[in-house]
CSV table of C-alpha atoms and ligand atoms in Angstrom, one decimal:
chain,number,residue,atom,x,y,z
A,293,UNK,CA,25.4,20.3,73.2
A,294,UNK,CA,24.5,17.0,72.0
A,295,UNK,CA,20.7,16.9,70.2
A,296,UNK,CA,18.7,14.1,72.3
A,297,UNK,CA,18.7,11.8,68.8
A,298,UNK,CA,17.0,9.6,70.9
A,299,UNK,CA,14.3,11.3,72.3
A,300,UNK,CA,12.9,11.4,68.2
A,301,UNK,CA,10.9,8.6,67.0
A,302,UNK,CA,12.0,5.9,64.0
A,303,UNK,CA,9.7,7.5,61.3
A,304,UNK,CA,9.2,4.1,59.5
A,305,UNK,CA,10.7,0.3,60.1
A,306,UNK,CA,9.6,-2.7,58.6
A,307,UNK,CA,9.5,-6.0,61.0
A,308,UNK,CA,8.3,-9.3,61.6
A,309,UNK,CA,4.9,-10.1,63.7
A,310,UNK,CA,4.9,-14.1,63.9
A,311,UNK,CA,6.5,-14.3,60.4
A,312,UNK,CA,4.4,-11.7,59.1
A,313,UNK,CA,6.2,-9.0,57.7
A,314,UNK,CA,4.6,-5.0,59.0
A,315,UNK,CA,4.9,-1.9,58.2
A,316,UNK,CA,5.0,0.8,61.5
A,317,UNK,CA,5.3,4.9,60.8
A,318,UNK,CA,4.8,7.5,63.4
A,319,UNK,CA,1.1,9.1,62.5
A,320,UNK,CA,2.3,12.3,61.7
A,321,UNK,CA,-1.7,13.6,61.0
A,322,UNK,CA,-1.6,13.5,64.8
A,323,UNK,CA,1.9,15.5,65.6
A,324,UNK,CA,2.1,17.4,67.6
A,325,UNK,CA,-0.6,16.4,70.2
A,326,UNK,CA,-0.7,12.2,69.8
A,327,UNK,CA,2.2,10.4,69.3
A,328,UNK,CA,0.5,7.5,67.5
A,329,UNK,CA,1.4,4.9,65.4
A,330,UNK,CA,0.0,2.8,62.1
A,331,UNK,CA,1.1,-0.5,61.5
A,332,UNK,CA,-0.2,-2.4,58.2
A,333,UNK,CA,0.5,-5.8,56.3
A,334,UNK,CA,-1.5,-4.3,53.5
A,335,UNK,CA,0.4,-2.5,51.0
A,336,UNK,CA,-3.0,-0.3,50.5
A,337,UNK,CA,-3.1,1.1,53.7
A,338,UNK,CA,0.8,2.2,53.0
A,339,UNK,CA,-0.3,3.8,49.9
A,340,UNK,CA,-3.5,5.9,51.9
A,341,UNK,CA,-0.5,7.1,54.6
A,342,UNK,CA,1.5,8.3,51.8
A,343,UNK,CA,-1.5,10.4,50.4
A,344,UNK,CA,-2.7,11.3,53.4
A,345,UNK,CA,0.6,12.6,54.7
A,346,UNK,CA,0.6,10.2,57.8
A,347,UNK,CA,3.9,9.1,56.3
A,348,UNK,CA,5.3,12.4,54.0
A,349,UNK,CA,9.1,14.1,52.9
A,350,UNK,CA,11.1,12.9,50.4
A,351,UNK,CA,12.9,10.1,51.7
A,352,UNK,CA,10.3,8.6,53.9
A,353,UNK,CA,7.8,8.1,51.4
A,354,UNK,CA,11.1,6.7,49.0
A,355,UNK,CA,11.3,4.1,51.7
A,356,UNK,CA,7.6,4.0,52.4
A,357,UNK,CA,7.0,2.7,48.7
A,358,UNK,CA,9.6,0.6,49.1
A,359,UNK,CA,8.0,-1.0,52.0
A,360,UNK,CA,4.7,-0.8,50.1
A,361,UNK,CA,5.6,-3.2,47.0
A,362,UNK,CA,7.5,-5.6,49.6
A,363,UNK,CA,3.8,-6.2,51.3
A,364,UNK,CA,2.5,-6.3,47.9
A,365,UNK,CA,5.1,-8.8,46.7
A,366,UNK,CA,4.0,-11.2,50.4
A,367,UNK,CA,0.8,-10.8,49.0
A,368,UNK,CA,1.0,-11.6,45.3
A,369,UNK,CA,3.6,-14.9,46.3
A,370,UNK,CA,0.2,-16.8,46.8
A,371,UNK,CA,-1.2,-16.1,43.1
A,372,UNK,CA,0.2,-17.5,39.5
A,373,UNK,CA,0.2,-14.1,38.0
A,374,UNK,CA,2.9,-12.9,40.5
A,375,UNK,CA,4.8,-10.6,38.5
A,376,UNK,CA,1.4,-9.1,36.7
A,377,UNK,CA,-0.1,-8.5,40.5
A,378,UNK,CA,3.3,-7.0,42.1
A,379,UNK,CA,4.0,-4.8,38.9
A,380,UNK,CA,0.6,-3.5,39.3
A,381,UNK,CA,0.4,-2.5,42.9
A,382,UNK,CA,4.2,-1.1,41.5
A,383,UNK,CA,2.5,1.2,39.3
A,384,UNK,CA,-0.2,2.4,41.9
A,385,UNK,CA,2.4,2.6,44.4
A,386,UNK,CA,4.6,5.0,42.5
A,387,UNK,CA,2.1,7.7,41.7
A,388,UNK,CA,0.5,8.3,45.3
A,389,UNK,CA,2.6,11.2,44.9
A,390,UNK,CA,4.0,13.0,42.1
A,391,UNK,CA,6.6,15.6,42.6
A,392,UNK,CA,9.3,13.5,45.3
A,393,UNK,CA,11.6,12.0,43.0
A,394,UNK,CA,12.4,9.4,45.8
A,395,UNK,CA,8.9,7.8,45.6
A,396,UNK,CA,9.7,6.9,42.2
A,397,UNK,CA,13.3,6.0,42.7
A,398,UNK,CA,13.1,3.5,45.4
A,399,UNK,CA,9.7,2.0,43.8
A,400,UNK,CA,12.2,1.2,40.6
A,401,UNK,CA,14.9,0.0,42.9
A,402,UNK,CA,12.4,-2.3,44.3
A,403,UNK,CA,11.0,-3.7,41.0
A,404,UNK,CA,14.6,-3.6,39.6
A,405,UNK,CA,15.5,-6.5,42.2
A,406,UNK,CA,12.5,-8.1,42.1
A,407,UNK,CA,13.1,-8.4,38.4
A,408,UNK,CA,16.8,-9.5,38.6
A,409,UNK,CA,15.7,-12.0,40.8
A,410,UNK,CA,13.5,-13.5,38.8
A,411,UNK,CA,15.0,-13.1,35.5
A,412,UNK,CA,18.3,-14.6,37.1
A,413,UNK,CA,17.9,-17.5,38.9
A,414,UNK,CA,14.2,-17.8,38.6
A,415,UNK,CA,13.6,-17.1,42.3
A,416,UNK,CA,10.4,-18.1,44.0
A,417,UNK,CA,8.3,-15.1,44.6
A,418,UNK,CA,8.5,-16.4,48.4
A,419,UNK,CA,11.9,-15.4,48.0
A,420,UNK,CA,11.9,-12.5,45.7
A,421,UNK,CA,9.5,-11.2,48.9
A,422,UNK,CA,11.8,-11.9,51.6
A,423,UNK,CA,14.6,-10.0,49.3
A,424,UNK,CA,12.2,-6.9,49.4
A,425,UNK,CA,11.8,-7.4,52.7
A,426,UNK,CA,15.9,-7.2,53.8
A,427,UNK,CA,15.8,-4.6,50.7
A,428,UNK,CA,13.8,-2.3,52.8
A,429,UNK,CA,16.0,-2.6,56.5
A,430,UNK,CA,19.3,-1.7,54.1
A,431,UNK,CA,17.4,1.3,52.6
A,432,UNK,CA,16.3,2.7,56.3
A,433,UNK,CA,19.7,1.8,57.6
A,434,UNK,CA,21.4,3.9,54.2
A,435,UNK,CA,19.1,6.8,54.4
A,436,UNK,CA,20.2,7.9,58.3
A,437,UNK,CA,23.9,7.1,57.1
A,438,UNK,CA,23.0,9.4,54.1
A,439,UNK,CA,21.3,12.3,56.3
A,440,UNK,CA,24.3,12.2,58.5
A,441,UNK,CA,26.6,12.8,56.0
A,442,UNK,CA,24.8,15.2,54.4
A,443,UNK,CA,24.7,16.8,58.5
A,444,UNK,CA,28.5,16.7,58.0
A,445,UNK,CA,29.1,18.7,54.9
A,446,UNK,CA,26.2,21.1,55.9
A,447,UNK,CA,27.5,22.0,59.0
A,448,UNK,CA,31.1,22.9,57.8
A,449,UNK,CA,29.4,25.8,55.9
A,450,UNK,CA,28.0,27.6,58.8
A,451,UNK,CA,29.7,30.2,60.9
A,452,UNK,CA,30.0,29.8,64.8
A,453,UNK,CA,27.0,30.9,66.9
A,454,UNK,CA,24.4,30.8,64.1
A,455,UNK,CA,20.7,31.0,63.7
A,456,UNK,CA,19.4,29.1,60.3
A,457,UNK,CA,16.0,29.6,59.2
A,458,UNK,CA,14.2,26.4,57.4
A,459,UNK,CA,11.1,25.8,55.5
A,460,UNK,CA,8.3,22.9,55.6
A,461,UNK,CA,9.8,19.3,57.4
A,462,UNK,CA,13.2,18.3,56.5
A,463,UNK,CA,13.8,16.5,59.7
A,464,UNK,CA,14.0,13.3,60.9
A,465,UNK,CA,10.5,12.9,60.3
A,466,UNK,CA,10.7,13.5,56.8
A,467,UNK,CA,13.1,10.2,56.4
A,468,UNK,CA,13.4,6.9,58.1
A,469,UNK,CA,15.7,9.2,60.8
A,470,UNK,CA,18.0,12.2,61.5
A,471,UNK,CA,16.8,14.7,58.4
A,472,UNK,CA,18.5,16.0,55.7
A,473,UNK,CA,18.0,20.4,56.1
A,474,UNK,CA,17.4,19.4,59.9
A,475,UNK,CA,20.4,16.8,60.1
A,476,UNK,CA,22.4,20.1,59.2
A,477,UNK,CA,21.3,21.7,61.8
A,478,UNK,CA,21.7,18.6,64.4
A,479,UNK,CA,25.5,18.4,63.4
A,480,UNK,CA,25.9,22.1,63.9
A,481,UNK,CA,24.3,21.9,67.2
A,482,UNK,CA,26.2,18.9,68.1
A,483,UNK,CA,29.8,21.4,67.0
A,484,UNK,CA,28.4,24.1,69.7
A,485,UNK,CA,27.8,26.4,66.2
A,486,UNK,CA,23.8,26.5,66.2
A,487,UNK,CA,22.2,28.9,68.5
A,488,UNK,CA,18.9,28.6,67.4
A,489,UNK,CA,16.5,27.5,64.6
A,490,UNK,CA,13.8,30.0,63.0
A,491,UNK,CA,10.7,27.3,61.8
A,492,UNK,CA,8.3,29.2,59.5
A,493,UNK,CA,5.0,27.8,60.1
A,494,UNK,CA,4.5,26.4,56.6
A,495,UNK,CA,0.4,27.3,55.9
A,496,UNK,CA,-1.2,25.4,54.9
A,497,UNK,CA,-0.5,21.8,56.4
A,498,UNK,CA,1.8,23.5,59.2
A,499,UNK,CA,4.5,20.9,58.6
A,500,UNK,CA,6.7,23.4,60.2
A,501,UNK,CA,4.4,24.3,62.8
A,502,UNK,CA,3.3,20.6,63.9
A,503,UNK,CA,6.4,18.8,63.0
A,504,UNK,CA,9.6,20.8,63.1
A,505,UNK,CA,9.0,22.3,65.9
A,506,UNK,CA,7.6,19.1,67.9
A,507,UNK,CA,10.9,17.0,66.7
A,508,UNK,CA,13.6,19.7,67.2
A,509,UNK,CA,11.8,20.9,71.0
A,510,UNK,CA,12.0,17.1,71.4
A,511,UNK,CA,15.8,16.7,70.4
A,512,UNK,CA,16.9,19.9,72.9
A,513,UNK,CA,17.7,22.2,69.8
A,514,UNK,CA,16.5,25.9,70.7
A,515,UNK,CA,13.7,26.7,67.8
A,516,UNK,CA,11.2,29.6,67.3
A,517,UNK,CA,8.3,29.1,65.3
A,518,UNK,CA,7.0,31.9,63.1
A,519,UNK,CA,4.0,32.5,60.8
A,520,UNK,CA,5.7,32.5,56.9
A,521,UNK,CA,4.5,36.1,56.8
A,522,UNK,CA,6.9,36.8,59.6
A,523,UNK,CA,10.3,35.4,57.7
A,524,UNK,CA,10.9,39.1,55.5
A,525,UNK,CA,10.9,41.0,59.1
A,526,UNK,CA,13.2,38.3,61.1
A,527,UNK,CA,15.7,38.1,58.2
A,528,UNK,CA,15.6,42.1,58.0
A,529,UNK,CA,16.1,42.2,61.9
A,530,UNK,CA,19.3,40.3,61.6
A,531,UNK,CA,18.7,37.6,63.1
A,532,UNK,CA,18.9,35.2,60.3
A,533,UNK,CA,22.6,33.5,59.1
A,534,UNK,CA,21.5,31.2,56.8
A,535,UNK,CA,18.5,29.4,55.2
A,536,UNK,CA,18.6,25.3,54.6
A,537,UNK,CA,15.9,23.3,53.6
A,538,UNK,CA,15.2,20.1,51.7
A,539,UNK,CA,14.1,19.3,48.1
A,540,UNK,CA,11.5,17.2,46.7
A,541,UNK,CA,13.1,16.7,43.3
A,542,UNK,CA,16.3,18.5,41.3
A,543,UNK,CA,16.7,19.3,38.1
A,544,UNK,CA,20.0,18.6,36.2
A,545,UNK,CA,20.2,22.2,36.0
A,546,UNK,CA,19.7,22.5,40.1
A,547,UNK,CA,16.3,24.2,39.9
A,548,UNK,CA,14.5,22.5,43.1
A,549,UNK,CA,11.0,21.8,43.7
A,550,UNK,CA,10.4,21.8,47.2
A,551,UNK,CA,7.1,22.8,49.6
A,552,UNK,CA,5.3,25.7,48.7
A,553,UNK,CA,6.4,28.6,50.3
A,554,UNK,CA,10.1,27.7,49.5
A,555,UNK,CA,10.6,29.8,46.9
A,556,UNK,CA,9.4,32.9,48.5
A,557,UNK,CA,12.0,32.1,51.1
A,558,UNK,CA,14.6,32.1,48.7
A,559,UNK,CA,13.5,35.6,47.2
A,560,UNK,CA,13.8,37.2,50.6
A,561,UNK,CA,17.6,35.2,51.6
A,562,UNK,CA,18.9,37.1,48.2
A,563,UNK,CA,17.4,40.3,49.1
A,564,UNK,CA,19.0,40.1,52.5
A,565,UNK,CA,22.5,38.4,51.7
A,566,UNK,CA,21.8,35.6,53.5
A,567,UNK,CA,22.9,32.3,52.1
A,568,UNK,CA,20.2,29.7,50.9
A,569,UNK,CA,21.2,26.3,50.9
A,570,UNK,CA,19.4,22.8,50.0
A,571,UNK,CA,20.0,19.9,51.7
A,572,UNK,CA,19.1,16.3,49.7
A,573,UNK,CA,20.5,12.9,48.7
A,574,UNK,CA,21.5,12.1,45.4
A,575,UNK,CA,18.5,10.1,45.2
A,576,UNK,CA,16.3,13.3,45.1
A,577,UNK,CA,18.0,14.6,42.1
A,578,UNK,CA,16.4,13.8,38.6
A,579,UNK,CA,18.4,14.0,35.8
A,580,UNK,CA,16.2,13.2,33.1
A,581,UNK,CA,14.9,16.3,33.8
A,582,UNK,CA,17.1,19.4,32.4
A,583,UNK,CA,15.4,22.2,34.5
A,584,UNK,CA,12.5,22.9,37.2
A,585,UNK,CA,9.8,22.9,34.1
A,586,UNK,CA,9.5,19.8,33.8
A,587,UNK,CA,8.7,19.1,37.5
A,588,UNK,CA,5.1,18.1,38.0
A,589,UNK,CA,3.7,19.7,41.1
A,590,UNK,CA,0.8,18.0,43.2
A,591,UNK,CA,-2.2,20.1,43.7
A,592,UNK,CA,-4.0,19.3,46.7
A,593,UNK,CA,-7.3,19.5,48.2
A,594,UNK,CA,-8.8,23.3,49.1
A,595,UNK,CA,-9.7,21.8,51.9
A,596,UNK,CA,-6.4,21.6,53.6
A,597,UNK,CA,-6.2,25.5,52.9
A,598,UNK,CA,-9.8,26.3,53.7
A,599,UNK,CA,-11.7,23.7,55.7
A,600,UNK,CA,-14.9,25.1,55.1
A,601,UNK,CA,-15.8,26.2,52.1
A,602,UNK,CA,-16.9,30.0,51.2
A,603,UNK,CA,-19.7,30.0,48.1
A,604,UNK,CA,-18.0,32.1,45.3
A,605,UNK,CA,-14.4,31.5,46.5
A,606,UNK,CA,-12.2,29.3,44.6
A,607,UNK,CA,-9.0,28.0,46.0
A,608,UNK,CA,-5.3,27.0,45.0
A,609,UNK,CA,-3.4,24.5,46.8
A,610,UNK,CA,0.0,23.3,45.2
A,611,UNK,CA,1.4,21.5,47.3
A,612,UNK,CA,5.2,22.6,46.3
A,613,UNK,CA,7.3,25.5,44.3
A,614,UNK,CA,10.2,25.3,42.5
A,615,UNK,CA,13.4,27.8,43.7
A,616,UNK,CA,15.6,28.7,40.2
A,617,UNK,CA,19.0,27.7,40.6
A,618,UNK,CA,20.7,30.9,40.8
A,619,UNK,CA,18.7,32.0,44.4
A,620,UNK,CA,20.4,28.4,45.9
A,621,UNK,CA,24.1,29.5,46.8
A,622,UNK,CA,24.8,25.1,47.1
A,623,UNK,CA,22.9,21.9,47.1
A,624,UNK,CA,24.4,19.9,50.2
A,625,UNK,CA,25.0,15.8,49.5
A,626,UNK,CA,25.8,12.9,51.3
A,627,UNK,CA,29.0,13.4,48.6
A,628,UNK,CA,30.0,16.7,49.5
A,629,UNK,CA,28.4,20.6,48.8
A,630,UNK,CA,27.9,21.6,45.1
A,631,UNK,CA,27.2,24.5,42.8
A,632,UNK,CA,23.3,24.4,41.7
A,633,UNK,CA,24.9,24.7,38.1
A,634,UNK,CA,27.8,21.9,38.8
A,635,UNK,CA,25.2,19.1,40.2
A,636,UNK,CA,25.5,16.7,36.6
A,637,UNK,CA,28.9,17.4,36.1
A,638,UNK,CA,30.6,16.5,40.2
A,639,UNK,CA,28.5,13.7,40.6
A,640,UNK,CA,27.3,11.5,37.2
A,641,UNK,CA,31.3,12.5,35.9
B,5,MRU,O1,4.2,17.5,51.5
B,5,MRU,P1,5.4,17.0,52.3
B,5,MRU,O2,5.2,17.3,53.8
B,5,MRU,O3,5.7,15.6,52.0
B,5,MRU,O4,6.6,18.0,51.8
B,5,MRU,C1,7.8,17.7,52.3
B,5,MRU,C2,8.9,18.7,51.8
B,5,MRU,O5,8.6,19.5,51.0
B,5,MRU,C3,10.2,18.5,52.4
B,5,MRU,O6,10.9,19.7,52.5
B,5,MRU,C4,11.0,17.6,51.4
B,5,MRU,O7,10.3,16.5,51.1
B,5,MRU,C5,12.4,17.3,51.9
B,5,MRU,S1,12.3,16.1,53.2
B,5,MRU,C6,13.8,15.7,53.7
């Protein structure tokens, strides 16, 4: 029971069109009914698919900034004030969104060889832009390595012949490819242990509904979608053996933000018994921050949960939640599986 891998598409690569460098990402606005793609030299329009969710998850708008000061850096090589220009469309880059750690992360990593180079031996911008640009292949190529090893160490923690429940988009979709929550499930599918995938719908974008289900139907995994109102009576039913989903950004104290509606998951998994795991790369833990306080959460637009508006009625829409520690029975890595609590201590000893 192999997943059909190939059947999904690369969520974001960088190339070359006649020497000029682009940036192509699946439209996921249009999943599931177009499969559609953008494709940009301008590091602005990157920045609008990151807002706008055409590109979204963790990782894939980590590599999506990435790819966003590279274009910027092409297009501040022509000007004197090279580093003023790049460090500026930096800074705009980095807060398209604010609760993914990742965004932030790879934007630094970016700047942090951008500024090596320069400091060092005085490269060119031409060359500090091409450096971005090979910068960005390595970080797609390290994120699927990362997601499959995260698959690995997931999968060895789930009994034969399960069904897992998962939250929101932690797919392939959600990183440059394979998934982090859902790269768990393709390794267990691949071991003959998965039976079938739960997909709560995920109101109000319907990342579950659109994506999840359009990417794991595509890969041959068996999933049912459900409305998130439906998760308490499927869990009670039995028919649930474990929860994984993925994480937006983790405290030192392995409190985890992660879309809205997460959290309520987690509340129900303890109730029931059933084990609730997160699924993430190092790169999506923030230790600078010692608990989930401290994570900023992005409120969207009512729109996206009411597309008409009704006079008198005021809306909420944050876009994620933050599960406490103690509901998450382990945080899954690309380094192996790890007490919420023991997160700073295994992996920054
Ligand atoms: O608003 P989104 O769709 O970007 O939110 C995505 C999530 O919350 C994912 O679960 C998270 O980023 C992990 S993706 C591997």
């Amino acid at each position: 029971m192999v997943p059909n891998l190939e059947n999904l598409p690369r969520t974001i690569v960088v190339e070359r069109r006649d020497a000029v460098p682009v940036v192509r990402m699946i439209d996921q606005r249009l999943l599931p009914y177009e499969e559609a793609y953008l494709e940009t030299s301008d590091w602005r329009m990157v920045v609008d698919a990151i807002k706008t969710l055409a590109v979204r998850g963790a990782p894939a708008i980590g590599v999506a900034g990435a790819a966003a000061v590279m274009l910027s850096a092409y297009e501040a090589a022509d000007f004197d004030d090279f580093s003023q220009r790049l460090s500026a469309a930096a800074a705009e880059i980095e807060h398209a969104r604010p609760t993914a750690v990742n965004l932030a992360w790879a934007v630094r990593r970016a700047m942090e060889l951008a500024a090596d180079m320069a400091r060092d031996g005085g490269e060119e911008p031409a060359a500090i832009a091409e450096a971005l640009f090979a910068l960005c292949e390595e970080m797609i190529r390290e994120d699927e390595a990362v997601n499959r090893a995260i698959g690995r160490y997931g999968a060895a923690l789930l009994p034969d012949n399960c069904a897992v429940l998962t939250h929101c988009n932690a797919g392939s979709l959600a990183t440059a490819f394979y998934g982090t929550a859902l790269g768990v499930v393709y390794a267990a599918f691949e071991q003959g242990k998965l039976r079938r995938v739960y997909s709560d719908e995920t109101r109000p974008v319907g990342q579950g509904a659109r994506l999840t289900v359009w990417e794991l139907s595509r890969a041959g995994v068996p999933v049912t979608l459900i409305c998130d109102d439906m998760a308490a009576s499927v869990m009670a039913a039995g028919k649930v053996d474990a929860v994984v989903v993925g994480a937006d950004r983790i405290a030192a104290n392995g409190d985890t933000a992660n879309k809205i509606g997460t959290l309520g998951v987690a509340v129900l998994a303890r109730h029931f018994g059933i084990p609730f795991y997160v699924a993430a790369p190092r790169s999506t833990i923030d230790l600078s921050l010692a608990d989930g306080a401290g994570i900023v959460i992005e409120q969207r637009s009512a729109a996206e949960v009411l597309p008409r508006p009704i006079p008198g009625v005021d809306v909420e829409n944050p876009a994620f939640d933050v599960t406490p520690a103690h509901l998450i029975s382990a945080i899954i890595t690309e380094v192996g599986v790890f007490a919420p609590n023991d997160l700073e201590k295994e992996l920054w000893k």
